[in-house]
PDB file of C-alpha atoms and ligand atoms in Angstrom:
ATOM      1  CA  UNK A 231      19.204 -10.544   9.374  1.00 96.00           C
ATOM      2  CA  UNK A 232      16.166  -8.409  11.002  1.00 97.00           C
ATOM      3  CA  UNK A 233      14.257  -6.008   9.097  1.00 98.00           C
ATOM      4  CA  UNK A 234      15.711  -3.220  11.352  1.00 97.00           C
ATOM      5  CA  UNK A 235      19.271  -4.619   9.726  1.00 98.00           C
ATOM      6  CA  UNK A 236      18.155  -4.621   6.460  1.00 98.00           C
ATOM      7  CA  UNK A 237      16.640  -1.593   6.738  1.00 98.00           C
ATOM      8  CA  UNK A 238      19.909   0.355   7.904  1.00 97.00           C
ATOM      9  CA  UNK A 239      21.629  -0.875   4.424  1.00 98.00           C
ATOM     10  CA  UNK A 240      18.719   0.700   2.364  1.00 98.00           C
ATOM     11  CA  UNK A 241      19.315   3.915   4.565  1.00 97.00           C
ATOM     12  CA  UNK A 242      23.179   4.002   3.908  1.00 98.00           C
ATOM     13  CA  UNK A 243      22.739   3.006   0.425  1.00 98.00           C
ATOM     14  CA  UNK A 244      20.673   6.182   0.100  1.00 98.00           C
ATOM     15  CA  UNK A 245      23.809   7.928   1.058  1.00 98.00           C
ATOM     16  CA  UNK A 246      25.674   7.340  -2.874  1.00 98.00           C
ATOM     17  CA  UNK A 247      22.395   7.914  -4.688  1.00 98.00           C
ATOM     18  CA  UNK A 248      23.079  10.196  -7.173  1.00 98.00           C
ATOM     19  CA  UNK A 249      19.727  12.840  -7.478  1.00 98.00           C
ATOM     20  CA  UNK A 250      20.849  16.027  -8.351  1.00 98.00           C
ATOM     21  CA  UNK A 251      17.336  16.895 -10.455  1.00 98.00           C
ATOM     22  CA  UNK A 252      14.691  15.889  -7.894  1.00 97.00           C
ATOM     23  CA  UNK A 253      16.985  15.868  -4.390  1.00 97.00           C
ATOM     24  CA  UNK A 254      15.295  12.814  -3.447  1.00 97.00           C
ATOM     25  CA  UNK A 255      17.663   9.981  -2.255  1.00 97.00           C
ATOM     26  CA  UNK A 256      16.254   6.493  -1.999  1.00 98.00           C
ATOM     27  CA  UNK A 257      17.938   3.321  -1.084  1.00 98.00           C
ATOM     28  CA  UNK A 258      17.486  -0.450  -1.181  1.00 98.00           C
ATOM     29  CA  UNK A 259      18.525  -3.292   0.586  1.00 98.00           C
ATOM     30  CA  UNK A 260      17.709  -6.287  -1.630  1.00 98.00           C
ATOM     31  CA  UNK A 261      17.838 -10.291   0.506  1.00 98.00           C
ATOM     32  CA  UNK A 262      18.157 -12.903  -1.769  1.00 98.00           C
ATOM     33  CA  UNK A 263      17.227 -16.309  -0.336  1.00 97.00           C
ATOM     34  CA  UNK A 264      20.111 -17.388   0.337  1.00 97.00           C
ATOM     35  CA  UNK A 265      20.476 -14.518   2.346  1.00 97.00           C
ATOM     36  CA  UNK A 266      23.075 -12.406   0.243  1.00 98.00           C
ATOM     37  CA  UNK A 267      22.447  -8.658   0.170  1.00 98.00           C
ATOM     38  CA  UNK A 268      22.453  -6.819  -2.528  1.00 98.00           C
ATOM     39  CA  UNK A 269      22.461  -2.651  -2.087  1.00 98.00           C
ATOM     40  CA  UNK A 270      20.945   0.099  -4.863  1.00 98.00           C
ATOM     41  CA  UNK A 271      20.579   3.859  -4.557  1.00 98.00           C
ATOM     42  CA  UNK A 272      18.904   5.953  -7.430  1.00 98.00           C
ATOM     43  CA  UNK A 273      20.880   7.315 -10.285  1.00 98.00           C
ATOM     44  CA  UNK A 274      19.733  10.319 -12.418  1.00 98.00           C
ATOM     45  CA  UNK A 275      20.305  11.451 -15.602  1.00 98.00           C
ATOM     46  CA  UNK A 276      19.981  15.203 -16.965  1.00 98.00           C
ATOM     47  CA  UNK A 277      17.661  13.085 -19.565  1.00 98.00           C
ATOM     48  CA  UNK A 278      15.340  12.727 -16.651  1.00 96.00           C
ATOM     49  CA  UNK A 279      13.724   9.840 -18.428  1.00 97.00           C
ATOM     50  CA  UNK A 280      17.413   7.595 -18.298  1.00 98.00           C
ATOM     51  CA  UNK A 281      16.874   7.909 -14.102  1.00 98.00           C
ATOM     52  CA  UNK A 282      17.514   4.375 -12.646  1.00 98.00           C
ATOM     53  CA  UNK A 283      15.290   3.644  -9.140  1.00 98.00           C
ATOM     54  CA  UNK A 284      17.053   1.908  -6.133  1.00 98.00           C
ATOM     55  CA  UNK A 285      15.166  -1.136  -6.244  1.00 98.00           C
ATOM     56  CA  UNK A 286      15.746  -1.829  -9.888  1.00 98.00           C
ATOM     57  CA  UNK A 287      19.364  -1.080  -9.614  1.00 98.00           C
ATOM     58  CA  UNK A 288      19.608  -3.731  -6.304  1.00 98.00           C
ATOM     59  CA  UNK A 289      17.673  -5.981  -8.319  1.00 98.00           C
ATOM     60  CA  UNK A 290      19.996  -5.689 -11.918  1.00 98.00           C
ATOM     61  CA  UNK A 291      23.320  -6.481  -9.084  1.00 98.00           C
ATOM     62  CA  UNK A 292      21.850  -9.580  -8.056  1.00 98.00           C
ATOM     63  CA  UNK A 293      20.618 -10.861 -11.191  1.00 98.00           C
ATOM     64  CA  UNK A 294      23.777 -10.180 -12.812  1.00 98.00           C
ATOM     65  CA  UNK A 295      25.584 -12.145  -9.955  1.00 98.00           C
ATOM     66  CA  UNK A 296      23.728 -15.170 -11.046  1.00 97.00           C
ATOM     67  CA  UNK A 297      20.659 -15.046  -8.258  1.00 98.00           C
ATOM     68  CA  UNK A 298      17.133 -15.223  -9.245  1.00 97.00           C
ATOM     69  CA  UNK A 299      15.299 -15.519  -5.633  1.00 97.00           C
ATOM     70  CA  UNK A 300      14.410 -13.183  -3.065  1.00 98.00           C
ATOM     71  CA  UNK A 301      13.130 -12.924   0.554  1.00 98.00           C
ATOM     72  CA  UNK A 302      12.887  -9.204   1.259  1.00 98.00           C
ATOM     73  CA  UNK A 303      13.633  -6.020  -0.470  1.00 98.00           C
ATOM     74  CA  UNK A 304      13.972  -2.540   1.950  1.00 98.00           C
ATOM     75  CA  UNK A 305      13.359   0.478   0.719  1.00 98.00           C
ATOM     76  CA  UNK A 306      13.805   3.679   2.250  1.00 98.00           C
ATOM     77  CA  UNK A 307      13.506   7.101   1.169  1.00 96.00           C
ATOM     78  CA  UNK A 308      14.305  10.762   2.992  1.00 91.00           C
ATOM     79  CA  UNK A 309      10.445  11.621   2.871  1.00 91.00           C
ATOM     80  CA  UNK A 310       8.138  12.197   5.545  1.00 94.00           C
ATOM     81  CA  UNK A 311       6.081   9.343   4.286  1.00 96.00           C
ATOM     82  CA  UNK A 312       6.550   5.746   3.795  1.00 97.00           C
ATOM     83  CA  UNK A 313       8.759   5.518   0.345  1.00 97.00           C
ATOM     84  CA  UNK A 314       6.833   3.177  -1.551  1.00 98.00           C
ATOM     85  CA  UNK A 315       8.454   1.148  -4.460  1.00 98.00           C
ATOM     86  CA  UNK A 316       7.115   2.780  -8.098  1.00 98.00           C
ATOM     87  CA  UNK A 317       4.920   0.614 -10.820  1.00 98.00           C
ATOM     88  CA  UNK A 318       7.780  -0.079 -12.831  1.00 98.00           C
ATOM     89  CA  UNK A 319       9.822  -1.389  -9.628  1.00 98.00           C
ATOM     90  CA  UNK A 320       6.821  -3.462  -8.839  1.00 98.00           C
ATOM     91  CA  UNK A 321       6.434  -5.134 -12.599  1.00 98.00           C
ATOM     92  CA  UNK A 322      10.510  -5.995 -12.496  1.00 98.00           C
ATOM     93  CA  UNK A 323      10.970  -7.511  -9.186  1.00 98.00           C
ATOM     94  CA  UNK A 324       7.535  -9.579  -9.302  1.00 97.00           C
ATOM     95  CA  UNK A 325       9.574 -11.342 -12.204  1.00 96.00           C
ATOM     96  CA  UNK A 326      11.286 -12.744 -10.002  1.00 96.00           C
ATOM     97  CA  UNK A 327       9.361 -13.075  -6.341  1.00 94.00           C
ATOM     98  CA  UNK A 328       5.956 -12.510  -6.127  1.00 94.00           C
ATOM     99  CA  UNK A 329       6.065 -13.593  -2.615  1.00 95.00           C
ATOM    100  CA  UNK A 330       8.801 -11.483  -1.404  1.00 98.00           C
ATOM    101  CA  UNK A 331       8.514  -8.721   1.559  1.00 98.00           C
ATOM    102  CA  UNK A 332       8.583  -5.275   0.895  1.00 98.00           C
ATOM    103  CA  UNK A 333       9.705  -3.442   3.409  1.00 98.00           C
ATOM    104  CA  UNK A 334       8.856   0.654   2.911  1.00 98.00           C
ATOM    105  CA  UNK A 335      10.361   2.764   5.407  1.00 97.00           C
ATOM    106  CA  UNK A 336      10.233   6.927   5.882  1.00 95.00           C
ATOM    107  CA  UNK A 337      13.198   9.308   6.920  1.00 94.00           C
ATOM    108  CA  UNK A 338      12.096   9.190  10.555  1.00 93.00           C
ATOM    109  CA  UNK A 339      12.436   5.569  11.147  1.00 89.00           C
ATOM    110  CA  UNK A 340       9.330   3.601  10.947  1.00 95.00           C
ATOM    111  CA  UNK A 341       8.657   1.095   8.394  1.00 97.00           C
ATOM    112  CA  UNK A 342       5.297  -0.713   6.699  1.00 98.00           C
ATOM    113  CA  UNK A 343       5.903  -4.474   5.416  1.00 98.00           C
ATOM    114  CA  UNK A 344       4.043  -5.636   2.217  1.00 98.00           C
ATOM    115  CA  UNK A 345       4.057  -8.923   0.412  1.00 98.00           C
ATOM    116  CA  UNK A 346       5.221  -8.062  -3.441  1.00 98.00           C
ATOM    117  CA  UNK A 347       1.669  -9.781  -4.660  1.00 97.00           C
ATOM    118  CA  UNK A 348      -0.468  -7.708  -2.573  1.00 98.00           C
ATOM    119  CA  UNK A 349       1.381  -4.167  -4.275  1.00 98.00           C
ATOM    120  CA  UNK A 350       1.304  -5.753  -8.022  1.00 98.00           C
ATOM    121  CA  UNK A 351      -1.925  -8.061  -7.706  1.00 96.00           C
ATOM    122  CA  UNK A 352      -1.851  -9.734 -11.527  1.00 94.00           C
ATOM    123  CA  UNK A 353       1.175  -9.036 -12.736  1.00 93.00           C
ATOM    124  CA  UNK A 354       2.051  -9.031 -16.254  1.00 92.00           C
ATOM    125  CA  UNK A 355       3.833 -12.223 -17.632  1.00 90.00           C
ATOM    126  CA  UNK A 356       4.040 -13.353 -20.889  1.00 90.00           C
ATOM    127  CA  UNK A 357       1.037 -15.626 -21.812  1.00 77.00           C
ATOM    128  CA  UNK A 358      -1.222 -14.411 -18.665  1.00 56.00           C
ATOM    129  CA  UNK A 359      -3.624 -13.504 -19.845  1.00 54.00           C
TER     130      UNK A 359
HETATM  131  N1  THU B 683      12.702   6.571  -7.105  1.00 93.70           N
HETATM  132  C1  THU B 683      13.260   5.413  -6.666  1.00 93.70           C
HETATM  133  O1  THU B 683      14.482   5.294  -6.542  1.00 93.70           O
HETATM  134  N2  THU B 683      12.440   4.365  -6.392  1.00 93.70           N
HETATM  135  C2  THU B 683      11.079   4.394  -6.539  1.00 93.70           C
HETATM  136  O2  THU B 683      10.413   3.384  -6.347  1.00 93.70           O
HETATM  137  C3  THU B 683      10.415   5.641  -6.906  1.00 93.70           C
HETATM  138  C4  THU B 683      11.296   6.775  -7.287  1.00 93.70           C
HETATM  139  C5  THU B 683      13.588   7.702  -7.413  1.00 93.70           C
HETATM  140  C6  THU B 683      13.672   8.024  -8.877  1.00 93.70           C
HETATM  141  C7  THU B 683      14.061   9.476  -8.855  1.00 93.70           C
HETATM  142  O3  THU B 683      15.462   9.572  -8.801  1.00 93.70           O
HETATM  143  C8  THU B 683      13.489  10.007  -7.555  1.00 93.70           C
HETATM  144  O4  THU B 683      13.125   8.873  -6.788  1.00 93.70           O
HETATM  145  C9  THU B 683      12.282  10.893  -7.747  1.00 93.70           C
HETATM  146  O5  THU B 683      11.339  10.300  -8.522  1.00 93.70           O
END
């Protein structure tokens, strides 16, 4: 799958997110290595604090269909700027795949590409220390 591909997922996914409080839709297109998708939109909560992110909810999918690797991760967001994944997002998918690419896209197309590491360098884990 290309980047552009994976990138058109996050964008539809976008479509069911569920933002009623902040009317910002996000989306994400999660590749797992071997190459399932897994798709995650934002989901609010009047108890603002209960919202969900896209990325997290891809992620929580996939883990709970049994996979624990992954290549790429979209994300893309109906902002002007590139929709960058939140600290929080960053913390729970470097869990998983610190070496993963995060690709960050804005309402008007274009996309930047990060490796996970570079956005969370020294990520918590147990232990680290
Ligand atoms: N949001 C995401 O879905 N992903 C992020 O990485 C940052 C923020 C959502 C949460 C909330 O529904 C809305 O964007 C505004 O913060």
């Amino acid at each position: 799958m290309t980047d552009r591909e994976l990138l058109n997922l996050a964008r539809s996914a976008a479509e069911s997110a569920y933002a009623p409080y902040s009317r910002f839709k996000v989306g994400a297109a999660l590749e797992c290595a071997g190459g399932r998708v897994f798709t995650g939109c934002n989901v609010e909560n009047s108890a603002l604090g209960s919202t969900m992110c896209a990325e997290r909810v891809a992620l929580f999918k996939a883990i709970s269909e049994g996979e624990r690797h992954f290549s790429r991760i979209a994300i893309y967001g109906e902002s002007e700027d590139y929709c960058m994944p939140c600290g929080a997002c960053r913390q729970v998918l470097s869990e998983f795949s610190q070496d993963m690419e995060v690709l960050c896209a804005k309402a008007s197309g274009g996309y930047v590409s990060y490796k996970l590491r570079s956005l969370l360098p020294h990520a918590f884990r147990l232990g680290s220390y």
